[in-house]
Amino acid sequence: MFQLFKTLLDKVNDGLAAAPASKLSYGLSEPELACVSLMLMVAHADFSRDDEEQALAQEYVKREFLLSDTDAKAVVALADKQASDAISLHQFTAQLKQLSYEARLALLDSLWQQAYADGVLDPNEEAMLRKIADLLFIRHGDYIQAKLAVCGS
């Protein structure tokens, strides 16, 4: 009986073990696509779709993942679909908690740039960034420094 219980626990634990990050379309992993989806969620938190915000997301994808214009546009469209279908921020941030603190700060900087791409910091965008920072275990002082670096106020 004990052996049966141990075998069942081993199977459950094997299923919970972290699988290596598999590459999706265009060579991006799930966490990388999650970063782009978070950017678009922040961009749309003000309930508007600006060309500047879309262009910034495409530039980010091209720069970070070395993709062509066509592939970057396709990745942003895929991430936009994921962001639109998202139920909560947790489905994206859960994958990103494993990143180093410096990588999470770099992501937060990119998210602040995305929020301020249209030159206006909407209260909904700021609130979403606060939630994301909390979910990624980013210290409040670092959150404020990132905000001041981009917005200046």
Tab-separated table of C-alpha atoms in Angstrom:
chain	number	residue	atom	x	y	z
A	1	MET	CA	0.000	0.000	0.000
A	2	PHE	CA	2.798	2.404	0.908
A	3	GLN	CA	4.576	1.626	-2.385
A	4	LEU	CA	1.414	2.393	-4.358
A	5	PHE	CA	1.058	5.745	-2.571
A	6	LYS	CA	4.735	6.553	-3.202
A	7	THR	CA	4.377	5.678	-6.905
A	8	LEU	CA	1.360	7.969	-7.232
A	9	LEU	CA	3.202	10.829	-5.518
A	10	ASP	CA	6.202	10.335	-7.793
A	11	LYS	CA	3.974	10.549	-10.867
A	12	VAL	CA	2.319	13.727	-9.599
A	13	ASN	CA	5.688	15.289	-8.767
A	14	ASP	CA	7.047	14.358	-12.198
A	15	GLY	CA	4.086	16.157	-13.753
A	16	LEU	CA	4.734	19.242	-11.636
A	17	ALA	CA	8.424	19.405	-12.458
A	18	ALA	CA	9.319	22.453	-14.481
A	19	ALA	CA	9.531	21.588	-18.126
A	20	PRO	CA	12.227	23.288	-20.130
A	21	ALA	CA	10.992	26.395	-21.893
A	22	SER	CA	9.938	25.169	-25.295
A	23	LYS	CA	10.150	27.530	-28.220
A	24	LEU	CA	6.925	28.642	-29.844
A	25	SER	CA	6.387	30.287	-33.167
A	26	TYR	CA	9.136	32.630	-34.309
A	27	GLY	CA	11.583	31.144	-31.785
A	28	LEU	CA	10.020	32.736	-28.683
A	29	SER	CA	9.467	30.813	-25.461
A	30	GLU	CA	6.319	31.058	-23.321
A	31	PRO	CA	7.924	33.551	-20.881
A	32	GLU	CA	9.139	35.716	-23.760
A	33	LEU	CA	5.671	35.797	-25.276
A	34	ALA	CA	4.285	36.545	-21.798
A	35	CYS	CA	6.487	39.665	-21.657
A	36	VAL	CA	5.066	40.923	-24.938
A	37	SER	CA	1.512	40.115	-23.819
A	38	LEU	CA	2.037	42.088	-20.606
A	39	MET	CA	3.292	45.029	-22.645
A	40	LEU	CA	0.101	45.003	-24.682
A	41	MET	CA	-2.092	44.617	-21.601
A	42	VAL	CA	-0.457	47.736	-20.150
A	43	ALA	CA	-0.834	49.550	-23.475
A	44	HIS	CA	-4.551	48.805	-23.585
A	45	ALA	CA	-5.243	49.481	-19.897
A	46	ASP	CA	-6.323	53.012	-20.838
A	47	PHE	CA	-8.968	51.526	-23.170
A	48	SER	CA	-7.380	52.970	-26.284
A	49	ARG	CA	-5.197	51.578	-29.026
A	50	ASP	CA	-2.521	54.005	-30.128
A	51	ASP	CA	-0.178	53.516	-33.047
A	52	GLU	CA	2.759	54.628	-30.876
A	53	GLU	CA	2.118	51.816	-28.399
A	54	GLN	CA	1.839	49.177	-31.122
A	55	ALA	CA	4.997	50.476	-32.789
A	56	LEU	CA	6.892	50.393	-29.489
A	57	ALA	CA	5.828	46.790	-28.876
A	58	GLN	CA	7.003	45.812	-32.375
A	59	GLU	CA	10.331	47.594	-31.881
A	60	TYR	CA	10.778	45.805	-28.553
A	61	VAL	CA	10.159	42.428	-30.204
A	62	LYS	CA	12.518	43.208	-33.090
A	63	ARG	CA	15.280	44.406	-30.754
A	64	GLU	CA	14.973	41.766	-28.012
A	65	PHE	CA	14.374	38.709	-30.181
A	66	LEU	CA	16.119	39.779	-33.407
A	67	LEU	CA	13.075	39.321	-35.628
A	68	SER	CA	12.202	40.806	-38.993
A	69	ASP	CA	9.454	43.413	-39.352
A	70	THR	CA	7.017	40.788	-40.617
A	71	ASP	CA	7.779	38.317	-37.825
A	72	ALA	CA	7.669	41.055	-35.179
A	73	LYS	CA	4.267	42.148	-36.419
A	74	ALA	CA	3.027	38.536	-36.272
A	75	VAL	CA	4.386	38.055	-32.728
A	76	VAL	CA	2.710	41.268	-31.555
A	77	ALA	CA	-0.565	40.112	-33.115
A	78	LEU	CA	-0.264	36.750	-31.318
A	79	ALA	CA	0.585	38.450	-28.014
A	80	ASP	CA	-2.273	40.908	-28.518
A	81	LYS	CA	-4.669	37.979	-28.914
A	82	GLN	CA	-3.306	36.405	-25.712
A	83	ALA	CA	-3.618	39.721	-23.873
A	84	SER	CA	-7.207	40.189	-25.070
A	85	ASP	CA	-8.151	36.647	-24.013
A	86	ALA	CA	-6.404	36.907	-20.630
A	87	ILE	CA	-8.434	36.485	-17.495
A	88	SER	CA	-5.779	37.825	-15.133
A	89	LEU	CA	-2.195	39.003	-14.942
A	90	HIS	CA	-1.242	35.839	-13.060
A	91	GLN	CA	-1.133	33.683	-16.166
A	92	PHE	CA	1.751	35.820	-17.439
A	93	THR	CA	3.518	36.844	-14.235
A	94	ALA	CA	3.626	33.290	-12.865
A	95	GLN	CA	6.030	32.370	-15.673
A	96	LEU	CA	8.186	35.445	-15.106
A	97	LYS	CA	8.781	35.148	-11.351
A	98	GLN	CA	11.629	32.759	-12.099
A	99	LEU	CA	13.608	35.452	-13.921
A	100	SER	CA	16.498	37.126	-12.143
A	101	TYR	CA	15.676	40.318	-10.269
A	102	GLU	CA	17.619	42.353	-12.840
A	103	ALA	CA	15.620	40.790	-15.691
A	104	ARG	CA	12.355	41.568	-13.901
A	105	LEU	CA	13.510	45.186	-13.439
A	106	ALA	CA	14.394	45.419	-17.131
A	107	LEU	CA	10.917	44.115	-17.960
A	108	LEU	CA	9.362	46.707	-15.643
A	109	ASP	CA	11.363	49.449	-17.392
A	110	SER	CA	10.012	48.263	-20.754
A	111	LEU	CA	6.483	48.199	-19.368
A	112	TRP	CA	6.839	51.779	-18.084
A	113	GLN	CA	8.061	52.865	-21.524
A	114	GLN	CA	5.060	51.124	-23.051
A	115	ALA	CA	2.640	52.878	-20.683
A	116	TYR	CA	4.162	56.262	-21.474
A	117	ALA	CA	4.567	55.707	-25.241
A	118	ASP	CA	1.639	57.991	-26.026
A	119	GLY	CA	2.994	60.721	-23.732
A	120	VAL	CA	0.209	60.263	-21.181
A	121	LEU	CA	0.293	58.077	-18.073
A	122	ASP	CA	-3.258	56.893	-17.533
A	123	PRO	CA	-4.204	55.959	-13.936
A	124	ASN	CA	-5.317	52.516	-15.170
A	125	GLU	CA	-1.916	51.894	-16.721
A	126	GLU	CA	-0.177	52.957	-13.523
A	127	ALA	CA	-2.420	50.719	-11.411
A	128	MET	CA	-1.735	47.767	-13.681
A	129	LEU	CA	2.004	48.377	-13.468
A	130	ARG	CA	1.771	48.452	-9.665
A	131	LYS	CA	0.010	45.066	-9.715
A	132	ILE	CA	2.551	43.599	-12.112
A	133	ALA	CA	5.438	44.859	-9.961
A	134	ASP	CA	3.862	43.291	-6.883
A	135	LEU	CA	3.285	39.983	-8.668
A	136	LEU	CA	6.905	39.963	-9.848
A	137	PHE	CA	8.164	40.717	-6.317
A	138	ILE	CA	9.765	44.013	-7.313
A	139	ARG	CA	10.571	46.318	-4.397
A	140	HIS	CA	8.496	49.485	-4.213
A	141	GLY	CA	11.582	51.716	-4.331
A	142	ASP	CA	12.670	50.086	-7.595
A	143	TYR	CA	9.132	50.480	-8.966
A	144	ILE	CA	9.253	54.224	-8.215
A	145	GLN	CA	12.742	54.615	-9.680
A	146	ALA	CA	11.632	52.912	-12.899
A	147	LYS	CA	8.592	55.193	-13.092
A	148	LEU	CA	10.662	58.339	-12.538
A	149	ALA	CA	13.223	57.260	-15.130
A	150	VAL	CA	10.522	57.100	-17.803
A	151	CYS	CA	7.899	59.642	-16.724
A	152	GLY	CA	9.987	62.113	-14.782
A	153	SER	CA	7.204	62.708	-12.248
